PDB file of C-alpha atoms and ligand atoms in Angstrom:
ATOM      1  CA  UNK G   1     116.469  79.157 129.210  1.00 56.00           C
ATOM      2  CA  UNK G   2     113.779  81.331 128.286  1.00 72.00           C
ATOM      3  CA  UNK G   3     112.966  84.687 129.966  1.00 97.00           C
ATOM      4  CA  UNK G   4     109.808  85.342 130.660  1.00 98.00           C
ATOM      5  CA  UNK G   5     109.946  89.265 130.648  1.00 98.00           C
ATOM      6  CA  UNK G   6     111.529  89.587 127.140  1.00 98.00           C
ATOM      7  CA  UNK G   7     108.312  86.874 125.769  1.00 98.00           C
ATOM      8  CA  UNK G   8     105.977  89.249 127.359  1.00 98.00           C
ATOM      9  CA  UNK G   9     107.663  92.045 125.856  1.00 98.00           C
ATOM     10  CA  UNK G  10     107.982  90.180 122.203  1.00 98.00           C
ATOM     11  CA  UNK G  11     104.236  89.661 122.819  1.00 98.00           C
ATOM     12  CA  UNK G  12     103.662  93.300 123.622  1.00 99.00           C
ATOM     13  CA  UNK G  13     105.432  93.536 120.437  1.00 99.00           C
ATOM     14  CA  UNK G  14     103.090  91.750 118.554  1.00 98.00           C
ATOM     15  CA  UNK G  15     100.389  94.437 119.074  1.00 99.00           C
ATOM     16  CA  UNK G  16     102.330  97.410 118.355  1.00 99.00           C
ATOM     17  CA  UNK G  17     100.008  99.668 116.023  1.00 99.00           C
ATOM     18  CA  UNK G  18     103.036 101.008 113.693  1.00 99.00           C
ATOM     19  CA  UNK G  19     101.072 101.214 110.255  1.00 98.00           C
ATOM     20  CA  UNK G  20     103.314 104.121 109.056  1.00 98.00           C
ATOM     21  CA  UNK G  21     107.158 103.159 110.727  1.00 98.00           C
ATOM     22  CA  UNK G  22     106.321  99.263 110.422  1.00 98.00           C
ATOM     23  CA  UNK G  23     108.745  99.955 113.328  1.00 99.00           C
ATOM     24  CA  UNK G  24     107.470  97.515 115.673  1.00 99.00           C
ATOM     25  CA  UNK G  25     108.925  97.689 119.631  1.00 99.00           C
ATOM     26  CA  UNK G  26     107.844  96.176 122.845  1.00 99.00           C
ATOM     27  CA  UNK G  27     108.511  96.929 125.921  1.00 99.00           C
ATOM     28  CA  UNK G  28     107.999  94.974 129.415  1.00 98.00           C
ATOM     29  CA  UNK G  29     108.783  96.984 133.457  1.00 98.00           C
ATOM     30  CA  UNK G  30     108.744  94.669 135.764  1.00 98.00           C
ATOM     31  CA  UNK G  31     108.342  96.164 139.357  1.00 98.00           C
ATOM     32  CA  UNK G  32     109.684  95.683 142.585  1.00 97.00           C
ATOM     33  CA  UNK G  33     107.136  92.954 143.238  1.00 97.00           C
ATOM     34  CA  UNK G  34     107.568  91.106 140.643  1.00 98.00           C
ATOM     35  CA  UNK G  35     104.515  92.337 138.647  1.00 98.00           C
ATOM     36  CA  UNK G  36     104.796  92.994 134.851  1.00 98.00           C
ATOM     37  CA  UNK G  37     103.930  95.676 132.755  1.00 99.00           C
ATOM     38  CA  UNK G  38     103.410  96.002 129.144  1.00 99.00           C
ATOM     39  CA  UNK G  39     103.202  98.583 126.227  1.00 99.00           C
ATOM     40  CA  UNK G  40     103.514  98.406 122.903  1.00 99.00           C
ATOM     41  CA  UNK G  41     104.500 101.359 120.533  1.00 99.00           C
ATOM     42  CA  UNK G  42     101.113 103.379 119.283  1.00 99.00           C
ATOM     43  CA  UNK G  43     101.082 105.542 116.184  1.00 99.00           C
ATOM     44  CA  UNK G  44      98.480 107.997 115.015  1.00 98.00           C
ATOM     45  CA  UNK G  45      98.127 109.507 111.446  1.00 98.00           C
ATOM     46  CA  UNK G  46      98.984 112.505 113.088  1.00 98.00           C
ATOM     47  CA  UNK G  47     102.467 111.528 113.382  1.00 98.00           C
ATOM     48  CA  UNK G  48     103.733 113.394 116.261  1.00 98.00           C
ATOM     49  CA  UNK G  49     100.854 111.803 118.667  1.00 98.00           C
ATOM     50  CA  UNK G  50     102.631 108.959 118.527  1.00 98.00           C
ATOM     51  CA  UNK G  51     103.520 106.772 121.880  1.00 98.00           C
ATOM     52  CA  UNK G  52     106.359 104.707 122.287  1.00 99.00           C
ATOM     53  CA  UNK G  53     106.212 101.393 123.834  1.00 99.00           C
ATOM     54  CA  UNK G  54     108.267 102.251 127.144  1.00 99.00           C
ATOM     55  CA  UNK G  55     105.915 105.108 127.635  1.00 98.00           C
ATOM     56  CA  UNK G  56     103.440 103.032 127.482  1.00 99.00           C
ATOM     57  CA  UNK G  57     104.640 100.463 129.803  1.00 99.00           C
ATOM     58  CA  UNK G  58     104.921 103.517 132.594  1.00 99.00           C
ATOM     59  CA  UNK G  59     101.443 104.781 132.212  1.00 98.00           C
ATOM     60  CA  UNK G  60      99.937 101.362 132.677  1.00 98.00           C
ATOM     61  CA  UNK G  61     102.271 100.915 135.754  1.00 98.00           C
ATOM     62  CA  UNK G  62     101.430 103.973 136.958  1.00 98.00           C
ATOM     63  CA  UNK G  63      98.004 103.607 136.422  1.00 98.00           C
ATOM     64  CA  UNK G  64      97.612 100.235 138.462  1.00 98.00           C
ATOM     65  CA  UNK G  65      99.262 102.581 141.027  1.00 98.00           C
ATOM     66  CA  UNK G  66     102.972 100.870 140.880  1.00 98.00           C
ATOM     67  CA  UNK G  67     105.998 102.958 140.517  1.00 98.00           C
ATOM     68  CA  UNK G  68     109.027 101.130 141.666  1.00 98.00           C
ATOM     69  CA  UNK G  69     110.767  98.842 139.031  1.00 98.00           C
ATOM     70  CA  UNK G  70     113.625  96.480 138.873  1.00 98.00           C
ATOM     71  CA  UNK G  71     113.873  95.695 135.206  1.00 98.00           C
ATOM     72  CA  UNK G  72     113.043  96.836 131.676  1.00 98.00           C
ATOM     73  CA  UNK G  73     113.179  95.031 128.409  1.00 98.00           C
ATOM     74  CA  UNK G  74     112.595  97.033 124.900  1.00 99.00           C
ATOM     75  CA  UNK G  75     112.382  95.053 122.113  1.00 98.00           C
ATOM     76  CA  UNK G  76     112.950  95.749 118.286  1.00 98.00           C
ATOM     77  CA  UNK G  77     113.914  93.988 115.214  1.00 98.00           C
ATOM     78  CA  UNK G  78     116.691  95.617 114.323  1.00 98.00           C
ATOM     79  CA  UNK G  79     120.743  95.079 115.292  1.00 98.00           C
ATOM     80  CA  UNK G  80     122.216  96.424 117.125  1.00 98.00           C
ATOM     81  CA  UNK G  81     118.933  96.165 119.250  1.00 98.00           C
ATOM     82  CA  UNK G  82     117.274  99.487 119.784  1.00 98.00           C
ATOM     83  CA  UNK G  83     118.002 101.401 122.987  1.00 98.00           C
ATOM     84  CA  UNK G  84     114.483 103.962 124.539  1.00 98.00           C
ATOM     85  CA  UNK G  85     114.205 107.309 122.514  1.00 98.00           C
ATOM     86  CA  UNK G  86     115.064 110.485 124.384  1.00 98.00           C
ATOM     87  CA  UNK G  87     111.660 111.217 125.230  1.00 98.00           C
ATOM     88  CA  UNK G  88     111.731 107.514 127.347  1.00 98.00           C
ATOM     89  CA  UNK G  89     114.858 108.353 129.222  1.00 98.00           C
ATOM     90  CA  UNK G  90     113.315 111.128 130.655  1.00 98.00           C
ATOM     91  CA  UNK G  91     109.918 109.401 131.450  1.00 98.00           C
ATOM     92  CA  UNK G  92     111.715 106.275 132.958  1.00 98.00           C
ATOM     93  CA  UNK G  93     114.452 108.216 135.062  1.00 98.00           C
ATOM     94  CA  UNK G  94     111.058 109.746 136.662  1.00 98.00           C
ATOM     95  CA  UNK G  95     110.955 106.565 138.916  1.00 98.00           C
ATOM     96  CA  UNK G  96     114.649 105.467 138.930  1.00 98.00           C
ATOM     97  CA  UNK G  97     117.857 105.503 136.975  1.00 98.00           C
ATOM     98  CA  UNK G  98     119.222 102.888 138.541  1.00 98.00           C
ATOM     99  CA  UNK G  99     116.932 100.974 136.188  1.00 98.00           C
ATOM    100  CA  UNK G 100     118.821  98.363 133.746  1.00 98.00           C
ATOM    101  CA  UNK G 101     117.125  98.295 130.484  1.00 98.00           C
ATOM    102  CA  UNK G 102     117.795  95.235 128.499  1.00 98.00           C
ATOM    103  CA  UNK G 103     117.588  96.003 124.621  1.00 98.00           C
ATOM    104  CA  UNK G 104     116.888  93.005 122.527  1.00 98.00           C
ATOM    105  CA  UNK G 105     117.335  93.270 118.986  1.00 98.00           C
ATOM    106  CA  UNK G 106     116.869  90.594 116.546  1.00 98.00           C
ATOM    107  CA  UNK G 107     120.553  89.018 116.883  1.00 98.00           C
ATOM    108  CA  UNK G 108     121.906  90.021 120.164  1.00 98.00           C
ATOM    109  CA  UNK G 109     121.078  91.626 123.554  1.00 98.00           C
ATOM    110  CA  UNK G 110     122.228  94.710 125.378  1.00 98.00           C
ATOM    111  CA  UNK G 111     121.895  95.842 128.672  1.00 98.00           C
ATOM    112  CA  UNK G 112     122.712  99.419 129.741  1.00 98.00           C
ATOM    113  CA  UNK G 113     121.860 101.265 133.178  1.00 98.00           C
ATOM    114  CA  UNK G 114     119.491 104.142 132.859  1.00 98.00           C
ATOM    115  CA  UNK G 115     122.132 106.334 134.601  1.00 98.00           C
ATOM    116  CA  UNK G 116     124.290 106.030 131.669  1.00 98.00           C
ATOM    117  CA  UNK G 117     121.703 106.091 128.889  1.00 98.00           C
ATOM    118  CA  UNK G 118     120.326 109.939 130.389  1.00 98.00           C
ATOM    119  CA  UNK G 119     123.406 111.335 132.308  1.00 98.00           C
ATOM    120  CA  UNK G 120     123.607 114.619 134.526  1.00 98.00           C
ATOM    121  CA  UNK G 121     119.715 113.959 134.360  1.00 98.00           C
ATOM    122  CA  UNK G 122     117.156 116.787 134.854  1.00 98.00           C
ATOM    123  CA  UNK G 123     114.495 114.862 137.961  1.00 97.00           C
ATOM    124  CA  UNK G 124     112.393 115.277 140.635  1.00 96.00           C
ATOM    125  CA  UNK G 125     114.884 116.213 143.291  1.00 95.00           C
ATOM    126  CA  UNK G 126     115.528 119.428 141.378  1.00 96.00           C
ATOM    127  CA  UNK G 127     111.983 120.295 142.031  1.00 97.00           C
ATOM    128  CA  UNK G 128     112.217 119.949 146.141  1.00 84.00           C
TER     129      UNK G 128
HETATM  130  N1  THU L   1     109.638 103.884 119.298  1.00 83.81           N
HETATM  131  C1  THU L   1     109.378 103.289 120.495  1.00 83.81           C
HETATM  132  O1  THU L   1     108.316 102.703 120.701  1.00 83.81           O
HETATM  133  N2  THU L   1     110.320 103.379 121.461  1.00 83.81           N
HETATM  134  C2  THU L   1     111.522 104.014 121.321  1.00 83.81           C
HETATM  135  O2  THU L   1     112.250 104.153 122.294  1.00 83.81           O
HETATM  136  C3  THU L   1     111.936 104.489 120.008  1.00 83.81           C
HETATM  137  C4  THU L   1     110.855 104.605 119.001  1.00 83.81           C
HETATM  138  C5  THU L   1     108.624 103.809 118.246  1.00 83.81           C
HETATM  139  C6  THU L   1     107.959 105.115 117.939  1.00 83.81           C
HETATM  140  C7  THU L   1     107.525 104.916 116.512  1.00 83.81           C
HETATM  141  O3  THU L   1     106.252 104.269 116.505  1.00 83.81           O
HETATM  142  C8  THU L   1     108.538 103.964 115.931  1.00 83.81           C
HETATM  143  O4  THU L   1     109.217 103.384 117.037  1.00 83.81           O
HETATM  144  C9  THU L   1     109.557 104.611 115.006  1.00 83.81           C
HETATM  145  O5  THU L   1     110.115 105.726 115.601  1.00 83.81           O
END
């Protein structure tokens, strides 16, 4: 069977701009309602500006005004598959770390619950 959400997140994939890495990654949220959201790692030749692809995914969710998500898939070519940087723990468990993320790599699948990829995490409630 094929999944829908990891072939929109190999096509996000596709348009990574990674000319210095060649570390290409995809990533697709899909939200509460069903809707899905893309983003695509984006590098810069000033290195550090880079975005990753998960990041990405959240601003154009946010951005369409959609916050609540039920699923994410990141997607690499690597094995074991790649799991979201530091920096994308912190962004996703923003809006949930209940979230499973399914990693895909180019052999085999994981799936992990944000909860246990960013334990004891630092989030909004700390701010009330
Ligand atoms: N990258 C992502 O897009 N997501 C991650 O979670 C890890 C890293 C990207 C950033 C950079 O363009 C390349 O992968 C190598 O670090």
């Amino acid at each position: 069977m094929t999944d829908s959400l990891i072939t929109a997140a190999r096509n996000a994939q596709a348009r990574a701009y990674a000319p210095y890495s060649k570390f290409r990654v995809g990533a697709a949220l899909e939200a509460a309602d069903g809707t899905v959201f893309l983003g695509c790692n984006v590098e810069n030749a000033s290195y550090g500006l880079t975005i990753c692809a998960e990041r990405a995914a959240v601003c154009a969710a946010v951005s369409a005004g959609v916050k609540r998500f039920r699923r994410a898939v990141v997607v690499s070519d690597v094995d074991p598959p790649a799991a979201p940087c530091g920096a994308c723990r912190q962004v996703l468990a923003e809006f949930g770390l209940d979230l499973p993320i399914e990693g895909v790599g180019s052999k085999r699948t994981l799936t992990w619950r944000l909860s246990d990829l960013l334990p004891v995490a630092f989030g909004p409630e700390q701010l009330r």
